[in-house]
Short mmCIF file of C-alpha atoms in Angstrom, two decimals:
data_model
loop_
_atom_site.label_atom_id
_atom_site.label_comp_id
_atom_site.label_asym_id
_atom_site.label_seq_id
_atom_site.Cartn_x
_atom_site.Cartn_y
_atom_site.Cartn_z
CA UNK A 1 1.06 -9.07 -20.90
CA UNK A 2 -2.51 -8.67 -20.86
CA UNK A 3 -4.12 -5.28 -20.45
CA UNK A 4 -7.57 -5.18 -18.79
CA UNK A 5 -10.10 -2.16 -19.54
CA UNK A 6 -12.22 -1.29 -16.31
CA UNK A 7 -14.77 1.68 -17.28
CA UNK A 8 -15.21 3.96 -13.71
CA UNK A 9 -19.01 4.33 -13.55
CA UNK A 10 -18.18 7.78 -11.32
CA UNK A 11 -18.81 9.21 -14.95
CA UNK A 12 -21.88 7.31 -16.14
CA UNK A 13 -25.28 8.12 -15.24
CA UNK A 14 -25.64 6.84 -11.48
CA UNK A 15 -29.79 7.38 -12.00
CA UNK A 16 -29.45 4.38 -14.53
CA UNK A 17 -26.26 2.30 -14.02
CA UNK A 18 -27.78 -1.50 -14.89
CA UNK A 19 -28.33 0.76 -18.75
CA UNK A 20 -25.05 2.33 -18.26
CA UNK A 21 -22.92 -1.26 -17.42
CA UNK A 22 -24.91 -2.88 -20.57
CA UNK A 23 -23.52 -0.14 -22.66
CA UNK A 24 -20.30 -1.63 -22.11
CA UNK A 25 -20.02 -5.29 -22.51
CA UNK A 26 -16.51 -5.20 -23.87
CA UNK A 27 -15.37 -4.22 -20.20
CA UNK A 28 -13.12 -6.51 -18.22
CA UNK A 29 -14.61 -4.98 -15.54
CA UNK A 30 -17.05 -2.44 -13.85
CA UNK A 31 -14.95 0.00 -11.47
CA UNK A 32 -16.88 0.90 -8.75
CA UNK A 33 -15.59 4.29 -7.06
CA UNK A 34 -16.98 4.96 -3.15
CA UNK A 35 -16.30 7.73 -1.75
CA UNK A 36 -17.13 8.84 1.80
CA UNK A 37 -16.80 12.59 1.69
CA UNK A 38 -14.17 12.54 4.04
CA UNK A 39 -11.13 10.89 2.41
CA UNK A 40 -11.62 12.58 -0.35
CA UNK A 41 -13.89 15.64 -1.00
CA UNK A 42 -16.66 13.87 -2.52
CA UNK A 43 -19.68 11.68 -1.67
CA UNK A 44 -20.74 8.81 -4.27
CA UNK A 45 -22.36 5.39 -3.38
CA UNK A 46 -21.74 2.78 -0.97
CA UNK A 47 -22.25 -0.79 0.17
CA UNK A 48 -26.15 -1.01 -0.39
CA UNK A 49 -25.57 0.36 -4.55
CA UNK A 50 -22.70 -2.46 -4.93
CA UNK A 51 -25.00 -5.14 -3.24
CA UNK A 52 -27.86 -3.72 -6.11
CA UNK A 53 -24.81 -4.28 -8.65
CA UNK A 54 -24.15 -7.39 -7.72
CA UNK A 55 -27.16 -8.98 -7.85
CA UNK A 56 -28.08 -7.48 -11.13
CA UNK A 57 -25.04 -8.34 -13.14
CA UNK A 58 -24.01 -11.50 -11.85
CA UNK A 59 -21.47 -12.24 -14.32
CA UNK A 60 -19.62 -9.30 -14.32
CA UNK A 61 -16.23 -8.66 -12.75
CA UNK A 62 -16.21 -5.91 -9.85
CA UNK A 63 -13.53 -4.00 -9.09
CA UNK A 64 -14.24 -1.57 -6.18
CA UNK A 65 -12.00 1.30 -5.10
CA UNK A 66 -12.64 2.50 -1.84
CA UNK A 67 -11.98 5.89 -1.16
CA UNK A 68 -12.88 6.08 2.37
CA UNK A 69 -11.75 6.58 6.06
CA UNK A 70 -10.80 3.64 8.57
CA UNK A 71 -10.54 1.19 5.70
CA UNK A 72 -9.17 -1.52 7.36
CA UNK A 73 -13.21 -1.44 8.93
CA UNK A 74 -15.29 -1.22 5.95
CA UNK A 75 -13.22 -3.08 3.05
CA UNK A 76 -14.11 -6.89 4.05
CA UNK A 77 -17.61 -5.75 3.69
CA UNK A 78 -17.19 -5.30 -0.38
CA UNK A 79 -15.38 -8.77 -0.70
CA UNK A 80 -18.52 -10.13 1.16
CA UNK A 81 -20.68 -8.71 -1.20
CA UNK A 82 -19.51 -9.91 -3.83
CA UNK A 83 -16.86 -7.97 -5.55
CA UNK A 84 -13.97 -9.53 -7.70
CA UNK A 85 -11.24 -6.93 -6.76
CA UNK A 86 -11.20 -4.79 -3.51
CA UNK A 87 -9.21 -1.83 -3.65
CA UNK A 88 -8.18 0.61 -0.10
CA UNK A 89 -5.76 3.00 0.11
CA UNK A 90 -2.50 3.06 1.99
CA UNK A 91 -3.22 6.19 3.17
CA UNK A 92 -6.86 5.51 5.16
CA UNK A 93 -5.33 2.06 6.89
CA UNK A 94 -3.63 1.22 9.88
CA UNK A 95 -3.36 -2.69 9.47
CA UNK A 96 -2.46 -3.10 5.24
CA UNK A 97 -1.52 -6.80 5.36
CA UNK A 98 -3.88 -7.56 8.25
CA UNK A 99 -6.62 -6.25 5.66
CA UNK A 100 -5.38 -7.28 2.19
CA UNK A 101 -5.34 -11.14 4.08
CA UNK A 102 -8.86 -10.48 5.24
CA UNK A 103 -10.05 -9.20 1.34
CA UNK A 104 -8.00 -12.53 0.39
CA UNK A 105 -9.92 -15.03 3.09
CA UNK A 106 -13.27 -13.51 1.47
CA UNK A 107 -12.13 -15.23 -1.99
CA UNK A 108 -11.60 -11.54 -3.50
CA UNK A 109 -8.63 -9.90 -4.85
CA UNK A 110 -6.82 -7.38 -2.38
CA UNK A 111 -5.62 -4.17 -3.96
CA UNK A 112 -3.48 -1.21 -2.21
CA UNK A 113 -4.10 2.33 -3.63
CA UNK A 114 -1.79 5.11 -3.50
CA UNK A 115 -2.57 8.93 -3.82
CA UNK A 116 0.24 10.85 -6.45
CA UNK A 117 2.46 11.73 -3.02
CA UNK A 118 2.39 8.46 -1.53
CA UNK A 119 5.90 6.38 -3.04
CA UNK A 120 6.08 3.11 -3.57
CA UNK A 121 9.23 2.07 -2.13
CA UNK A 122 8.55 1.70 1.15
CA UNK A 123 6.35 -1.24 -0.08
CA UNK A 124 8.75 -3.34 -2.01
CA UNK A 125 9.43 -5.66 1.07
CA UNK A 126 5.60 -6.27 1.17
CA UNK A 127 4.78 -6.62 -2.55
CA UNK A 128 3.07 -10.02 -2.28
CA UNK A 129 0.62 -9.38 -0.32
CA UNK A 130 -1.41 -7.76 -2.53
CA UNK A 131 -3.04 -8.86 -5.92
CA UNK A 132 -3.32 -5.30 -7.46
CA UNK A 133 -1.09 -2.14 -6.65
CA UNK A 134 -3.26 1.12 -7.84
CA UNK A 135 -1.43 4.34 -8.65
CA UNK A 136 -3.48 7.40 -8.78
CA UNK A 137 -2.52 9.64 -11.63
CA UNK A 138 -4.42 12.29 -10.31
CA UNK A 139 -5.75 13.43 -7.28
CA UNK A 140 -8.61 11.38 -5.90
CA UNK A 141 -12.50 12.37 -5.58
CA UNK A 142 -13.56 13.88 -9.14
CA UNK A 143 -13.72 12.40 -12.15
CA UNK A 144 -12.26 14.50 -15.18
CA UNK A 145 -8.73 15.72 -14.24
CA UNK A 146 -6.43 15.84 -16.08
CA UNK A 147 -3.64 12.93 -15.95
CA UNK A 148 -0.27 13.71 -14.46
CA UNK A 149 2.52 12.70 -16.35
CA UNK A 150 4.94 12.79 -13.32
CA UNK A 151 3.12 9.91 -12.04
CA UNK A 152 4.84 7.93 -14.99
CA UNK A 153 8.32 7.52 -13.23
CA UNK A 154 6.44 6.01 -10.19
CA UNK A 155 4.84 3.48 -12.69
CA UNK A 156 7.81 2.48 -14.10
CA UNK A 157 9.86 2.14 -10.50
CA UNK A 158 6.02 0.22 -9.19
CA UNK A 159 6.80 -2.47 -12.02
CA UNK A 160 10.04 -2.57 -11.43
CA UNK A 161 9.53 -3.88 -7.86
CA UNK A 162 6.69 -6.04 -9.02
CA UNK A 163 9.08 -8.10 -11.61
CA UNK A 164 11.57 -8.60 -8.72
CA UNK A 165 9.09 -9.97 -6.88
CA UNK A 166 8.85 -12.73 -9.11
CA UNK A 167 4.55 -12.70 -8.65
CA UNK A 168 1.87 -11.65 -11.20
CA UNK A 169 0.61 -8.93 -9.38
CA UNK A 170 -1.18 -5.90 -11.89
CA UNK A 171 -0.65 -2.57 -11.58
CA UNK A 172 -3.57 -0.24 -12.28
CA UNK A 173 -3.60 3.50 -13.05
CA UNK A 174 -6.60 5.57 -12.83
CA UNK A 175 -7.16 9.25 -13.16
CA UNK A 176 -6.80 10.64 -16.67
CA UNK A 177 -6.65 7.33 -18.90
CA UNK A 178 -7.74 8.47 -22.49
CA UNK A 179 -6.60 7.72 -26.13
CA UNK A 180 -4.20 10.57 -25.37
CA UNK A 181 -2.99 9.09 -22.56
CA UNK A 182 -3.18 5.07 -22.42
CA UNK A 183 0.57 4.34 -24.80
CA UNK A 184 2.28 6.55 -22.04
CA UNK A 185 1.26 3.90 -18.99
CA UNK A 186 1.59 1.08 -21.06
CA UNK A 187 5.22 2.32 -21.89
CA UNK A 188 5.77 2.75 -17.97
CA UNK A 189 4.23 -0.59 -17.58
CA UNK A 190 0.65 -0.31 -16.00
CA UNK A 191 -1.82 -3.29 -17.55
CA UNK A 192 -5.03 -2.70 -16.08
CA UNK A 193 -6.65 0.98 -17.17
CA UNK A 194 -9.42 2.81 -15.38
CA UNK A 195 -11.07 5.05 -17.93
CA UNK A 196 -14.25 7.42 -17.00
CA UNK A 197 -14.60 10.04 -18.72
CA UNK A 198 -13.21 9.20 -22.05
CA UNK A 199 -15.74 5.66 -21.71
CA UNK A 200 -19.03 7.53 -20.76
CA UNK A 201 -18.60 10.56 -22.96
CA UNK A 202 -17.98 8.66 -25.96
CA UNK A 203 -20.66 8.41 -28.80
CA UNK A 204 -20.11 4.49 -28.63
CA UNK A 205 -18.61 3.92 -25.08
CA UNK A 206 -17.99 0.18 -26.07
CA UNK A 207 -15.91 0.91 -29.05
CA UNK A 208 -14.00 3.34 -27.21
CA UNK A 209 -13.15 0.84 -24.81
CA UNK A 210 -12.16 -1.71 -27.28
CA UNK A 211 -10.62 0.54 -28.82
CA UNK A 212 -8.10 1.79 -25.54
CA UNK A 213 -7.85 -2.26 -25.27
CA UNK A 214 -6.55 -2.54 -28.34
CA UNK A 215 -3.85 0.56 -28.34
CA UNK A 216 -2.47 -1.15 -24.92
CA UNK A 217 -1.90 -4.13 -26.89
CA UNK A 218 -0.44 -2.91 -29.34
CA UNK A 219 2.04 -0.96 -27.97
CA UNK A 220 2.98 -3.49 -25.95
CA UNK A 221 3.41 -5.73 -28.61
CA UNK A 222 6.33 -3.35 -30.44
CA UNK A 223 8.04 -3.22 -27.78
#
């Protein structure tokens, strides 16, 4: 299994972010959080900032997580500009596979987020129509919290459905992901990590995320 490191700029300087995304060129990607103040209690960038990142760092994988209302509206927009991975929650969409199809038509990935309370289950029949499945191991809007460990059985039962499915779909956690934390969601069998905080307030963010790359893979591999 490979396990994919995507650094969450929320925590980087947003004043200098082309500075900030060169400080980490061991990233498999650059994870983009939007937020519209309304989904989630906090207001971050938008569509005009990941048209900026785009354009400056042209060969760099983009994984956006929108964290906004009427998503089924606004997420086409991101694959349009540009962005490898396109990530809207369950929760802010009326029309999931209508939207994850449109996200796919664009030539980007389609990926379904789910808050802590939201289960899985009720997804297994559907599965295949998305490229990513994104479980929120804390609650979304702030970077910093604390990772919830009782996220880990909904991990485990999210890769569960994804081997029946017989597709390579990945399953990304975000909220929490340190050093402390990273083993525990490999062991539950997330593969692609979204790490603020422990990236952007490390002396050497780049070794820190080689570093979480390489603790994945090696718990994974003695097992």
């Amino acid at each position: 299994m490979t396990h994919r490191i995507h650094p969450s700029i929320l925590n980087a300087n947003l004043a200098s972010l082309d500075a900030e995304i060169r400080r980490i060129p061991s990233a498999d990607a650059i994870h983009v959080d939007v937020m519209d103040n309304h989904f989630v209690p906090n207001l971050t960038l938008g569509l005009p900032v990941v048209e900026c990142l785009r354009a400056n760092h042209p060969g760099t994988f983009l994984d956006a997580h929108l964290m906004i209302e009427n998503a089924d509206a606004h997420a086409p927009a991101y694959a349009e500009a540009g962005c490898e991975s396109v990530t809207f929650h369950l929760e802010a969409s009326q029309a999931p596979i209508r939207t994850a199809r449109q996200i796919r038509s664009l030539g980007a990935r389609a990926s379904l987020g789910l808050r802590p309370q939201t289960p899985i289950e009720p997804l297994a029949d559907l599965i295949t129509e998305f490229d990513m499945i994104l479980i929120m191991t804390v609650d979304p809007g702030f970077g910093g919290q604390a990772f919830l460990d009782v996220m880990l059985p909904k991990i485990r039962r999210t890769r569960a459905i994804v081997e029946a499915s017989g597709q390579e779909i990945w399953i990304q956690v975000d909220g929490g992901v340190s050093e402390a934390t990273i083993e525990r969601c490999v062991d539950a069998g997330a593969d692609v990590f979204v790490a603020g905080s422990a990236v952007f307030r490390a002396e050497d963010p780049d070794a820190m995320v080689r570093g979480l790359k390489a603790m994945a893979g090696a718990r994974c591999g003695g097992h």
